[in-house]
Amino acid sequence: MCQEFALAVDERRLDLGPVVLFQPRVVAENSDQILKALNAGQADGKRLIVRPAYGEHFRLLRLSAATDAEPAPVPLRLPGFPEPR
């Protein structure tokens, strides 16, 4: 869970507030660097960069929009918009 989340949209900042990001398949881009820092006891302040694998996307849920105790992703069903994988 992320307490403060914002997106850059057309050079503007869109604050979404608290969100949950979800993606079951991710790749760590800088895993070698992070593992070396962890093994050396120097990982404080380092950031692990992850991205969805296989061209997929992160799913995001605004906590203020959650209507269920255990939310689940659902298709958007927008005409002309391909569903994210």
Coordinates of N, CA and C in Angstrom, one line a residue:
M1 N 0.8 -1.2 0.0 CA 0.0 0.0 0.0 C 0.9 1.2 0.0
C2 N 0.5 2.2 -0.7 CA 1.2 3.5 -0.8 C 0.3 4.6 -0.3
Q3 N 0.7 5.3 0.7 CA -0.1 6.3 1.4 C -0.3 7.6 0.5
E4 N 0.6 7.9 -0.3 CA 0.5 9.1 -1.2 C 1.0 8.7 -2.6
F5 N 0.1 8.8 -3.5 CA 0.4 8.4 -4.9 C 0.0 9.5 -5.9
A6 N 0.8 9.8 -6.8 CA 0.5 10.8 -7.8 C 1.0 10.3 -9.2
L7 N 0.3 10.8 -10.2 CA 0.6 10.5 -11.6 C 0.9 11.8 -12.3
A8 N 1.8 11.8 -13.3 CA 2.1 12.9 -14.1 C 1.2 12.8 -15.4
V9 N 0.3 13.7 -15.6 CA -0.6 13.7 -16.8 C -0.5 15.0 -17.5
D10 N 0.0 15.0 -18.7 CA 0.1 16.2 -19.5 C 0.8 17.3 -18.7
E11 N 2.0 17.0 -18.1 CA 2.8 17.9 -17.3 C 2.1 18.4 -16.1
R12 N 1.1 17.8 -15.7 CA 0.4 18.1 -14.4 C 0.4 17.0 -13.5
R13 N 0.3 17.3 -12.2 CA 0.3 16.3 -11.2 C -1.1 15.9 -10.7
L14 N -1.4 14.6 -10.8 CA -2.7 14.1 -10.4 C -2.6 13.3 -9.1
D15 N -2.9 13.9 -8.0 CA -2.8 13.3 -6.7 C -4.0 12.3 -6.5
L16 N -3.7 11.0 -6.3 CA -4.7 10.0 -6.1 C -4.9 9.6 -4.7
G17 N -4.0 10.0 -3.8 CA -4.1 9.7 -2.4 C -3.7 8.2 -2.1
P18 N -4.2 7.6 -1.1 CA -3.7 6.2 -0.7 C -4.2 5.2 -1.8
V19 N -3.3 4.4 -2.2 CA -3.6 3.4 -3.3 C -2.9 2.0 -2.9
V20 N -3.4 1.0 -3.6 CA -2.8 -0.3 -3.5 C -2.4 -0.6 -5.0
L21 N -1.2 -1.0 -5.2 CA -0.7 -1.4 -6.5 C -0.6 -2.9 -6.5
F22 N -1.0 -3.5 -7.6 CA -1.0 -4.9 -7.7 C -0.5 -5.4 -9.1
Q23 N 0.4 -6.4 -9.0 CA 0.8 -7.1 -10.3 C 1.5 -8.3 -9.8
P24 N 1.0 -9.5 -10.2 CA 1.6 -10.8 -9.7 C 3.0 -11.1 -10.4
R25 N 3.3 -10.5 -11.5 CA 4.5 -10.8 -12.2 C 5.3 -9.6 -12.5
V26 N 6.4 -9.4 -11.7 CA 7.2 -8.2 -11.8 C 8.7 -8.7 -12.0
V27 N 9.5 -7.7 -12.6 CA 10.9 -7.9 -12.8 C 11.6 -6.8 -12.0
A28 N 12.6 -7.2 -11.3 CA 13.5 -6.2 -10.6 C 14.6 -5.7 -11.5
E29 N 14.6 -4.5 -11.9 CA 15.6 -4.0 -12.9 C 16.9 -3.9 -12.3
N30 N 17.1 -3.5 -11.1 CA 18.4 -3.3 -10.4 C 18.6 -4.3 -9.3
S31 N 18.2 -5.6 -9.5 CA 18.4 -6.6 -8.4 C 19.8 -6.8 -8.1
D32 N 20.7 -6.9 -9.1 CA 22.1 -7.1 -8.8 C 22.7 -6.0 -7.9
Q33 N 22.4 -4.8 -8.2 CA 22.9 -3.7 -7.4 C 22.3 -3.7 -5.9
I34 N 21.1 -4.0 -5.8 CA 20.4 -4.1 -4.5 C 21.0 -5.3 -3.7
L35 N 21.2 -6.4 -4.3 CA 21.7 -7.6 -3.6 C 23.1 -7.3 -3.1
K36 N 23.9 -6.6 -3.9 CA 25.3 -6.3 -3.5 C 25.3 -5.3 -2.3
A37 N 24.4 -4.3 -2.4 CA 24.2 -3.4 -1.3 C 23.8 -4.1 0.0
L38 N 22.8 -5.0 -0.1 CA 22.3 -5.7 1.0 C 23.4 -6.6 1.7
N39 N 24.2 -7.3 0.8 CA 25.2 -8.1 1.3 C 26.4 -7.3 2.0
A40 N 26.5 -6.1 1.5 CA 27.6 -5.2 2.1 C 27.0 -4.4 3.3
G41 N 25.8 -4.6 3.6 CA 25.2 -3.8 4.7 C 25.0 -2.4 4.4
Q42 N 24.9 -2.1 3.1 CA 24.8 -0.7 2.7 C 23.6 -0.4 1.8
A43 N 22.5 -1.1 2.2 CA 21.2 -0.9 1.4 C 20.3 0.2 1.9
D44 N 20.7 0.8 3.0 CA 19.9 1.9 3.5 C 19.7 3.0 2.5
G45 N 18.5 3.4 2.2 CA 18.2 4.4 1.2 C 18.2 4.0 -0.2
K46 N 18.6 2.8 -0.5 CA 18.5 2.3 -1.9 C 17.1 2.0 -2.3
R47 N 16.8 2.1 -3.6 CA 15.5 1.8 -4.1 C 15.5 0.7 -5.0
L48 N 14.6 -0.3 -4.8 CA 14.5 -1.4 -5.8 C 13.5 -1.0 -6.9
I49 N 13.9 -1.1 -8.1 CA 13.1 -0.6 -9.2 C 12.4 -1.9 -9.8
V50 N 11.1 -1.9 -9.8 CA 10.4 -3.1 -10.3 C 9.4 -2.6 -11.5
R51 N 9.2 -3.5 -12.4 CA 8.3 -3.2 -13.5 C 7.5 -4.5 -13.8
P52 N 6.3 -4.3 -14.4 CA 5.6 -5.5 -14.7 C 6.3 -6.3 -15.8
A53 N 6.2 -7.6 -15.7 CA 6.8 -8.5 -16.7 C 5.9 -8.7 -17.9
Y54 N 6.5 -9.1 -19.0 CA 5.8 -9.5 -20.2 C 4.9 -8.4 -20.8
G55 N 5.2 -7.2 -20.6 CA 4.5 -6.1 -21.2 C 3.1 -5.8 -20.5
E56 N 3.0 -6.4 -19.3 CA 1.7 -6.2 -18.6 C 1.8 -4.8 -17.9
H57 N 0.7 -4.5 -17.2 CA 0.6 -3.2 -16.5 C 0.4 -3.5 -15.0
F58 N 0.7 -2.4 -14.2 CA 0.3 -2.5 -12.8 C -1.2 -2.2 -12.7
R59 N -1.8 -2.7 -11.7 CA -3.2 -2.4 -11.5 C -3.2 -1.5 -10.2
L60 N -4.1 -0.6 -10.2 CA -4.1 0.4 -9.1 C -5.5 0.5 -8.5
L61 N -5.6 0.5 -7.2 CA -6.9 0.7 -6.6 C -6.8 1.9 -5.6
R62 N -7.6 2.9 -5.9 CA -7.7 4.0 -4.9 C -8.5 3.5 -3.7
L63 N -7.9 3.6 -2.5 CA -8.6 3.1 -1.3 C -9.9 3.8 -1.1
S64 N -10.0 5.1 -1.4 CA -11.3 5.8 -1.2 C -12.4 5.3 -2.1
A65 N -12.0 4.5 -3.2 CA -13.0 4.0 -4.1 C -13.4 2.5 -3.8
A66 N -12.7 1.9 -2.9 CA -12.9 0.5 -2.6 C -14.3 0.3 -1.9
T67 N -15.1 -0.6 -2.4 CA -16.4 -0.9 -1.9 C -16.5 -2.2 -1.2
D68 N -15.4 -3.0 -1.3 CA -15.5 -4.3 -0.8 C -14.3 -4.6 0.1
A69 N -14.4 -5.5 1.1 CA -13.3 -5.8 2.0 C -12.1 -6.3 1.2
E70 N -12.4 -7.1 0.2 CA -11.3 -7.7 -0.6 C -11.6 -7.4 -2.1
P71 N -11.1 -6.3 -2.6 CA -11.3 -5.9 -4.0 C -10.6 -6.8 -5.0
A72 N -11.2 -6.9 -6.1 CA -10.7 -7.7 -7.2 C -10.7 -6.9 -8.5
P73 N -9.7 -7.1 -9.4 CA -9.7 -6.4 -10.6 C -10.8 -6.8 -11.5
V74 N -11.4 -5.9 -12.2 CA -12.5 -6.2 -13.2 C -12.2 -5.5 -14.5
P75 N -12.7 -6.0 -15.6 CA -12.5 -5.3 -16.9 C -13.1 -3.9 -16.9
L76 N -12.4 -3.0 -17.7 CA -13.0 -1.7 -17.8 C -14.1 -1.6 -18.8
R77 N -14.1 -2.4 -19.9 CA -15.1 -2.5 -20.9 C -15.4 -1.1 -21.5
L78 N -14.3 -0.4 -21.9 CA -14.4 0.9 -22.5 C -14.3 0.7 -24.1
P79 N -15.3 1.2 -24.8 CA -15.3 1.0 -26.3 C -14.0 1.6 -26.9
G80 N -13.3 0.8 -27.7 CA -12.1 1.2 -28.4 C -10.9 1.2 -27.5
F81 N -11.0 0.8 -26.3 CA -9.8 0.7 -25.4 C -9.5 -0.7 -25.1
P82 N -8.3 -1.2 -25.5 CA -7.9 -2.6 -25.2 C -7.7 -2.8 -23.7
E83 N -8.2 -3.9 -23.2 CA -8.1 -4.2 -21.8 C -6.6 -4.4 -21.5
P84 N -6.1 -3.9 -20.4 CA -4.7 -4.2 -20.0 C -4.6 -5.7 -19.7
R85 N -3.4 -6.2 -19.9 CA -3.2 -7.6 -19.6 C -2.7 -7.8 -18.2

